[in-house]
Amino acid sequence: MTKITEQDSLYRHLEKMSVEELTARINQEDKKVALAIEKALPQINAVIQKIVAQLQDGGRLFYLGAGSGGRLSVLDAIELPTTYGVPKGMVNVILAGGVEHLVEAREEEEDDREAGWKALLSEQVSPKDFVLGISASGTTPFVLEALKACQANGIPTGCLVSNPESPVAGYADLPIEVITGPEFITGSTRMKCGTAQKMIFDMISTTTMVKLGRVEDNKMVNVLLINDKITDRAVRMLMERSGISDYSEAKERLLAAGSVRKALDALEG
C-alpha cells in the first residue's frame, strides 16, 4: 500500500525559513484538512448513524487507538459526561499503553498485536457495542489485530485512517479514510492527520449526542454543574427556557434538580 502519511514534505530546508515563512506554510497545509474531511463526510455519516443505533440499543462506543490519534480520542471521551450528562462508560477509550499512561507517549505499545483485543475483552465488549479503530497509517498492529478479532466475533467496527486502502480499513465494517497528504514535517502525523482526527471526533461525538437527545435547540441542557461558569450559564439557560425572571429562583431550582433538563421537567410536571 502507498503510505501517503510517510511521503516527503512538500517543503525543503525548513531550518532556513523564517518564523513568518514557517507559520505561513503550516497554515497553508492546515487549510487542506477541512477539504479532505468534506470528501469523507458520507463515510463519517455512516459511522455516526451506526454509533447512534448501537447506543440507543444500550451499547457502548469504544475508541481504539495509539499515538496522537488515540490520545486525541481520550480528550474527546473525557468531556462527554460533563458536557452532555451521559453515563460514564457509554463512550470509552482503549489506548495502546493504557489511558493511565496518557502523558508518557508509550509509542512502542502500538506494536503489541494482542493488547487491544485483550483490553476490549476486559471491558466485556459485545456485538451491542461499536469499536472505532484509529490509525493514521492504517497499519498499526494494536488496532489492526483488535479489529480482526472484533469482526470474527460479530462486533461492529469502523476506523479512521489517513492512507487509502489500508489493512486497518480492510477489517473495518465502516471505514473513514481522510487523506490529508504529506505532513509539513515528513511523517509527523500529529499535524494534519491529528487536526483531521480532532475535527472528526468532534463531529462524531457532537452529532451523536444531538441525536441521542442530549441537546435541545442549541443548548447543553444536560451539562453537569461542575463550576461557577457552567452553573451561571445553566441558570441563564433555565431562565430563557422556563420564563423565570428571577436569577436567584432559577439558580435554586437548577441546583435542586441538578441540570437544566431536570429542572424543566420538574416545572412541567
mmCIF file of C-alpha atoms in Angstrom:
data_model
loop_
_atom_site.group_PDB
_atom_site.id
_atom_site.type_symbol
_atom_site.label_atom_id
_atom_site.label_comp_id
_atom_site.label_asym_id
_atom_site.label_seq_id
_atom_site.Cartn_x
_atom_site.Cartn_y
_atom_site.Cartn_z
ATOM 1 C CA MET A 1 0.000 0.000 0.000
ATOM 2 C CA THR A 2 1.033 3.605 -0.574
ATOM 3 C CA LYS A 3 1.712 5.410 2.694
ATOM 4 C CA ILE A 4 0.912 8.998 1.852
ATOM 5 C CA THR A 5 1.434 9.842 5.512
ATOM 6 C CA GLU A 6 5.121 8.910 5.107
ATOM 7 C CA GLN A 7 5.775 10.804 1.888
ATOM 8 C CA ASP A 8 8.295 13.649 1.914
ATOM 9 C CA SER A 9 7.069 17.072 2.933
ATOM 10 C CA LEU A 10 6.303 19.447 0.076
ATOM 11 C CA TYR A 11 8.752 21.884 1.669
ATOM 12 C CA ARG A 12 12.545 21.675 1.864
ATOM 13 C CA HIS A 13 15.220 23.160 4.126
ATOM 14 C CA LEU A 14 12.808 24.212 6.862
ATOM 15 C CA GLU A 15 15.701 25.187 9.085
ATOM 16 C CA LYS A 16 16.485 28.044 6.699
ATOM 17 C CA MET A 17 12.976 29.521 6.838
ATOM 18 C CA SER A 18 11.972 32.488 8.967
ATOM 19 C CA VAL A 19 9.246 32.201 11.610
ATOM 20 C CA GLU A 20 6.899 34.017 9.228
ATOM 21 C CA GLU A 21 7.650 31.572 6.409
ATOM 22 C CA LEU A 22 7.193 28.530 8.642
ATOM 23 C CA THR A 23 3.854 29.596 10.082
ATOM 24 C CA ALA A 24 2.523 30.656 6.668
ATOM 25 C CA ARG A 25 3.341 27.271 5.180
ATOM 26 C CA ILE A 26 1.954 25.326 8.123
ATOM 27 C CA ASN A 27 -1.227 27.378 7.808
ATOM 28 C CA GLN A 28 -1.330 26.624 4.085
ATOM 29 C CA GLU A 29 -1.181 22.902 4.822
ATOM 30 C CA ASP A 30 -3.803 23.158 7.576
ATOM 31 C CA LYS A 31 -6.252 24.685 5.090
ATOM 32 C CA LYS A 32 -6.299 21.347 3.275
ATOM 33 C CA VAL A 33 -7.689 19.454 6.266
ATOM 34 C CA ALA A 34 -11.319 20.594 6.156
ATOM 35 C CA LEU A 35 -11.483 19.915 2.420
ATOM 36 C CA ALA A 36 -10.176 16.382 2.956
ATOM 37 C CA ILE A 37 -12.811 15.811 5.642
ATOM 38 C CA GLU A 38 -15.540 17.126 3.337
ATOM 39 C CA LYS A 39 -14.743 14.359 0.856
ATOM 40 C CA ALA A 40 -15.164 11.771 3.615
ATOM 41 C CA LEU A 41 -18.488 13.074 5.006
ATOM 42 C CA PRO A 42 -20.536 10.158 3.587
ATOM 43 C CA GLN A 43 -18.237 7.717 5.398
ATOM 44 C CA ILE A 44 -18.375 9.774 8.596
ATOM 45 C CA ASN A 45 -22.163 9.943 8.410
ATOM 46 C CA ALA A 46 -22.439 6.163 8.062
ATOM 47 C CA VAL A 47 -20.266 5.648 11.159
ATOM 48 C CA ILE A 48 -22.307 8.130 13.200
ATOM 49 C CA GLN A 49 -25.598 6.524 12.199
ATOM 50 C CA LYS A 50 -24.324 3.126 13.313
ATOM 51 C CA ILE A 51 -22.972 4.501 16.596
ATOM 52 C CA VAL A 52 -26.284 6.199 17.374
ATOM 53 C CA ALA A 53 -28.189 2.985 16.668
ATOM 54 C CA GLN A 54 -25.861 0.954 18.896
ATOM 55 C CA LEU A 55 -26.040 3.425 21.777
ATOM 56 C CA GLN A 56 -29.817 3.723 21.515
ATOM 57 C CA ASP A 57 -29.944 -0.052 21.916
ATOM 58 C CA GLY A 58 -27.888 0.076 25.120
ATOM 59 C CA GLY A 59 -24.482 -0.443 23.551
ATOM 60 C CA ARG A 60 -21.261 1.473 24.016
ATOM 61 C CA LEU A 61 -18.702 3.239 21.836
ATOM 62 C CA PHE A 62 -15.051 2.282 22.089
ATOM 63 C CA TYR A 63 -12.329 4.421 20.565
ATOM 64 C CA LEU A 64 -9.372 2.102 19.959
ATOM 65 C CA GLY A 65 -6.097 3.769 19.111
ATOM 66 C CA ALA A 66 -2.442 4.508 19.578
ATOM 67 C CA GLY A 67 -0.196 7.520 19.229
ATOM 68 C CA SER A 68 -1.545 11.020 18.650
ATOM 69 C CA GLY A 69 -4.910 9.832 17.355
ATOM 70 C CA GLY A 70 -5.502 7.611 20.359
ATOM 71 C CA ARG A 71 -4.589 10.414 22.751
ATOM 72 C CA LEU A 72 -6.937 12.817 20.961
ATOM 73 C CA SER A 73 -9.759 10.317 21.359
ATOM 74 C CA VAL A 74 -9.166 10.384 25.122
ATOM 75 C CA LEU A 75 -9.688 14.146 25.121
ATOM 76 C CA ASP A 76 -12.961 13.697 23.271
ATOM 77 C CA ALA A 77 -14.315 10.943 25.500
ATOM 78 C CA ILE A 78 -13.497 12.511 28.871
ATOM 79 C CA GLU A 79 -15.552 15.632 28.152
ATOM 80 C CA LEU A 80 -18.795 13.923 27.190
ATOM 81 C CA PRO A 81 -20.147 13.005 30.653
ATOM 82 C CA THR A 82 -19.667 16.595 31.800
ATOM 83 C CA THR A 83 -20.880 18.344 28.668
ATOM 84 C CA TYR A 84 -23.858 16.130 27.904
ATOM 85 C CA GLY A 85 -24.581 14.363 31.182
ATOM 86 C CA VAL A 86 -24.209 10.896 29.659
ATOM 87 C CA PRO A 87 -23.292 7.999 31.934
ATOM 88 C CA LYS A 88 -19.614 7.256 32.300
ATOM 89 C CA GLY A 89 -18.835 4.151 30.324
ATOM 90 C CA MET A 90 -21.035 4.988 27.363
ATOM 91 C CA VAL A 91 -18.004 6.297 25.448
ATOM 92 C CA ASN A 92 -14.686 4.610 26.229
ATOM 93 C CA VAL A 93 -11.083 4.621 25.043
ATOM 94 C CA ILE A 94 -8.761 1.663 24.599
ATOM 95 C CA LEU A 95 -5.338 3.320 24.263
ATOM 96 C CA ALA A 96 -2.116 1.493 23.497
ATOM 97 C CA GLY A 97 -0.123 1.626 26.712
ATOM 98 C CA GLY A 98 -3.214 2.461 28.750
ATOM 99 C CA VAL A 99 -5.109 5.700 29.345
ATOM 100 C CA GLU A 100 -3.386 5.935 32.717
ATOM 101 C CA HIS A 101 -0.119 6.463 30.812
ATOM 102 C CA LEU A 102 -1.554 9.139 28.519
ATOM 103 C CA VAL A 103 1.223 11.690 29.053
ATOM 104 C CA GLU A 104 4.040 9.160 28.643
ATOM 105 C CA ALA A 105 3.506 8.580 24.904
ATOM 106 C CA ARG A 106 4.381 4.891 25.077
ATOM 107 C CA GLU A 107 4.607 4.542 21.309
ATOM 108 C CA GLU A 108 6.218 1.106 21.459
ATOM 109 C CA GLU A 109 2.951 -0.337 22.753
ATOM 110 C CA GLU A 110 1.274 0.151 19.373
ATOM 111 C CA ASP A 111 3.195 -2.876 18.084
ATOM 112 C CA ASP A 112 1.575 -5.206 20.628
ATOM 113 C CA ARG A 113 -0.738 -7.329 18.483
ATOM 114 C CA GLU A 114 -2.733 -8.835 21.349
ATOM 115 C CA ALA A 115 -3.157 -5.933 23.768
ATOM 116 C CA GLY A 116 -6.035 -4.166 22.017
ATOM 117 C CA TRP A 117 -8.316 -7.188 21.879
ATOM 118 C CA LYS A 118 -7.393 -8.205 25.435
ATOM 119 C CA ALA A 119 -8.318 -4.729 26.649
ATOM 120 C CA LEU A 120 -11.666 -4.902 24.829
ATOM 121 C CA LEU A 121 -12.343 -8.313 26.354
ATOM 122 C CA SER A 122 -11.619 -6.894 29.799
ATOM 123 C CA GLU A 123 -14.445 -4.411 29.138
ATOM 124 C CA GLN A 124 -16.733 -7.280 28.085
ATOM 125 C CA VAL A 125 -17.134 -5.910 24.577
ATOM 126 C CA SER A 126 -20.088 -7.390 22.714
ATOM 127 C CA PRO A 127 -21.992 -7.120 19.406
ATOM 128 C CA LYS A 128 -24.136 -4.412 21.028
ATOM 129 C CA ASP A 129 -21.091 -2.117 21.075
ATOM 130 C CA PHE A 130 -19.220 -0.268 18.331
ATOM 131 C CA VAL A 131 -15.424 -0.145 18.054
ATOM 132 C CA LEU A 132 -13.754 2.673 16.122
ATOM 133 C CA GLY A 133 -10.115 1.951 15.309
ATOM 134 C CA ILE A 134 -7.804 4.943 14.963
ATOM 135 C CA SER A 135 -4.579 4.696 12.977
ATOM 136 C CA ALA A 136 -3.131 7.436 10.812
ATOM 137 C CA SER A 137 -1.038 4.938 8.835
ATOM 138 C CA GLY A 138 -3.772 2.317 8.724
ATOM 139 C CA THR A 139 -1.241 -0.360 9.675
ATOM 140 C CA THR A 140 -0.927 -0.127 13.483
ATOM 141 C CA PRO A 141 -0.816 -3.728 14.826
ATOM 142 C CA PHE A 142 -2.551 -2.796 18.111
ATOM 143 C CA VAL A 143 -5.552 -1.555 16.131
ATOM 144 C CA LEU A 144 -5.428 -3.990 13.214
ATOM 145 C CA GLU A 145 -5.456 -7.197 15.244
ATOM 146 C CA ALA A 146 -8.200 -5.937 17.556
ATOM 147 C CA LEU A 147 -10.427 -5.098 14.580
ATOM 148 C CA LYS A 148 -9.785 -8.550 13.127
ATOM 149 C CA ALA A 149 -10.923 -10.109 16.395
ATOM 150 C CA CYS A 150 -13.966 -7.846 16.530
ATOM 151 C CA GLN A 151 -15.068 -8.920 13.077
ATOM 152 C CA ALA A 152 -14.542 -12.573 13.979
ATOM 153 C CA ASN A 153 -16.812 -12.085 16.985
ATOM 154 C CA GLY A 154 -19.576 -10.132 15.247
ATOM 155 C CA ILE A 155 -18.728 -6.783 16.848
ATOM 156 C CA PRO A 156 -19.451 -3.798 14.564
ATOM 157 C CA THR A 157 -16.368 -1.783 13.662
ATOM 158 C CA GLY A 158 -15.266 1.403 11.965
ATOM 159 C CA CYS A 159 -11.914 3.068 11.539
ATOM 160 C CA LEU A 160 -10.302 6.433 10.981
ATOM 161 C CA VAL A 161 -7.212 6.303 8.783
ATOM 162 C CA SER A 162 -5.248 8.678 6.568
ATOM 163 C CA ASN A 163 -3.954 6.326 3.885
ATOM 164 C CA PRO A 164 -6.074 4.747 1.132
ATOM 165 C CA GLU A 165 -6.783 1.007 1.021
ATOM 166 C CA SER A 166 -5.019 0.294 4.303
ATOM 167 C CA PRO A 167 -5.060 -3.036 6.196
ATOM 168 C CA VAL A 168 -6.976 -1.426 9.077
ATOM 169 C CA ALA A 169 -9.680 -0.202 6.682
ATOM 170 C CA GLY A 170 -9.897 -3.721 5.283
ATOM 171 C CA TYR A 171 -11.017 -5.017 8.680
ATOM 172 C CA ALA A 172 -13.483 -2.216 9.425
ATOM 173 C CA ASP A 173 -17.146 -2.550 8.532
ATOM 174 C CA LEU A 174 -17.374 1.228 8.098
ATOM 175 C CA PRO A 175 -14.007 2.796 7.232
ATOM 176 C CA ILE A 176 -13.350 6.532 7.255
ATOM 177 C CA GLU A 177 -10.420 7.432 5.015
ATOM 178 C CA VAL A 178 -9.361 11.068 5.271
ATOM 179 C CA ILE A 179 -6.387 11.658 3.008
ATOM 180 C CA THR A 180 -4.657 14.819 4.205
ATOM 181 C CA GLY A 181 -1.447 14.330 2.212
ATOM 182 C CA PRO A 182 2.211 14.558 3.228
ATOM 183 C CA GLU A 183 2.893 16.292 6.527
ATOM 184 C CA PHE A 184 4.785 19.575 6.845
ATOM 185 C CA ILE A 185 7.386 17.659 8.824
ATOM 186 C CA THR A 186 7.768 14.373 6.983
ATOM 187 C CA GLY A 187 5.864 11.640 8.806
ATOM 188 C CA SER A 188 4.724 13.849 11.723
ATOM 189 C CA THR A 189 1.109 12.724 11.757
ATOM 190 C CA ARG A 190 0.321 14.734 14.870
ATOM 191 C CA MET A 191 -0.015 17.662 12.450
ATOM 192 C CA LYS A 192 -2.583 17.454 9.621
ATOM 193 C CA CYS A 193 -3.680 13.913 10.468
ATOM 194 C CA GLY A 194 -4.082 14.906 14.104
ATOM 195 C CA THR A 195 -6.045 18.021 13.183
ATOM 196 C CA ALA A 196 -8.350 15.950 10.990
ATOM 197 C CA GLN A 197 -8.812 13.376 13.745
ATOM 198 C CA LYS A 198 -9.733 16.052 16.293
ATOM 199 C CA MET A 199 -12.270 17.598 13.921
ATOM 200 C CA ILE A 200 -13.818 14.214 13.156
ATOM 201 C CA PHE A 201 -14.033 13.229 16.827
ATOM 202 C CA ASP A 202 -15.894 16.500 17.380
ATOM 203 C CA MET A 203 -18.261 15.628 14.538
ATOM 204 C CA ILE A 204 -18.866 12.087 15.741
ATOM 205 C CA SER A 205 -19.433 12.824 19.417
ATOM 206 C CA THR A 206 -21.370 16.075 18.958
ATOM 207 C CA THR A 207 -23.704 14.687 16.296
ATOM 208 C CA THR A 208 -24.209 11.519 18.312
ATOM 209 C CA MET A 209 -25.120 13.478 21.437
ATOM 210 C CA VAL A 210 -27.590 15.620 19.482
ATOM 211 C CA LYS A 211 -29.265 12.537 18.002
ATOM 212 C CA LEU A 212 -29.437 10.933 21.452
ATOM 213 C CA GLY A 213 -31.411 13.931 22.717
ATOM 214 C CA ARG A 214 -28.676 15.351 24.903
ATOM 215 C CA VAL A 215 -29.009 18.783 23.233
ATOM 216 C CA GLU A 216 -32.151 20.894 22.861
ATOM 217 C CA ASP A 217 -32.257 23.726 20.342
ATOM 218 C CA ASN A 218 -28.551 24.591 20.510
ATOM 219 C CA LYS A 219 -28.137 24.323 24.279
ATOM 220 C CA MET A 220 -26.335 21.882 26.582
ATOM 221 C CA VAL A 221 -29.382 21.255 28.752
ATOM 222 C CA ASN A 222 -27.786 18.216 30.405
ATOM 223 C CA VAL A 223 -24.465 19.840 31.288
ATOM 224 C CA LEU A 224 -23.162 18.927 34.741
ATOM 225 C CA LEU A 225 -22.882 21.832 37.169
ATOM 226 C CA ILE A 226 -19.188 21.455 37.886
ATOM 227 C CA ASN A 227 -18.099 25.086 38.332
ATOM 228 C CA ASP A 228 -19.393 28.621 38.681
ATOM 229 C CA LYS A 229 -19.087 29.478 34.978
ATOM 230 C CA ILE A 230 -21.126 26.466 33.859
ATOM 231 C CA THR A 231 -23.662 26.946 36.647
ATOM 232 C CA ASP A 232 -24.186 30.575 35.646
ATOM 233 C CA ARG A 233 -24.632 29.545 32.014
ATOM 234 C CA ALA A 234 -27.147 26.886 33.066
ATOM 235 C CA VAL A 235 -29.099 29.346 35.238
ATOM 236 C CA ARG A 236 -29.469 31.727 32.312
ATOM 237 C CA MET A 237 -30.441 28.826 30.081
ATOM 238 C CA LEU A 238 -33.149 27.817 32.537
ATOM 239 C CA MET A 239 -34.411 31.398 32.778
ATOM 240 C CA GLU A 240 -34.628 31.653 28.999
ATOM 241 C CA ARG A 241 -36.422 28.350 28.540
ATOM 242 C CA SER A 242 -38.755 28.494 31.561
ATOM 243 C CA GLY A 243 -39.664 32.161 31.659
ATOM 244 C CA ILE A 244 -38.392 32.520 35.241
ATOM 245 C CA SER A 245 -37.232 36.132 35.561
ATOM 246 C CA ASP A 246 -35.570 35.977 38.959
ATOM 247 C CA TYR A 247 -31.960 34.751 38.832
ATOM 248 C CA SER A 248 -31.931 33.511 42.440
ATOM 249 C CA GLU A 249 -35.100 31.499 41.984
ATOM 250 C CA ALA A 250 -33.801 29.948 38.792
ATOM 251 C CA LYS A 251 -30.495 29.049 40.433
ATOM 252 C CA GLU A 252 -32.258 27.479 43.405
ATOM 253 C CA ARG A 253 -34.443 25.345 41.130
ATOM 254 C CA LEU A 254 -31.448 24.382 38.998
ATOM 255 C CA LEU A 255 -29.293 23.288 41.914
ATOM 256 C CA ALA A 256 -32.155 21.315 43.423
ATOM 257 C CA ALA A 257 -32.746 19.465 40.155
ATOM 258 C CA GLY A 258 -29.130 19.001 39.061
ATOM 259 C CA SER A 259 -29.475 20.042 35.430
ATOM 260 C CA VAL A 260 -31.474 22.346 33.178
ATOM 261 C CA ARG A 261 -33.387 19.426 31.680
ATOM 262 C CA LYS A 262 -34.349 18.030 35.077
ATOM 263 C CA ALA A 263 -35.353 21.494 36.322
ATOM 264 C CA LEU A 264 -37.569 21.967 33.264
ATOM 265 C CA ASP A 265 -39.099 18.541 33.788
ATOM 266 C CA ALA A 266 -39.893 19.445 37.396
ATOM 267 C CA LEU A 267 -41.536 22.700 36.318
ATOM 268 C CA GLU A 268 -43.542 20.973 33.607
ATOM 269 C CA GLY A 269 -44.560 18.146 35.932
#
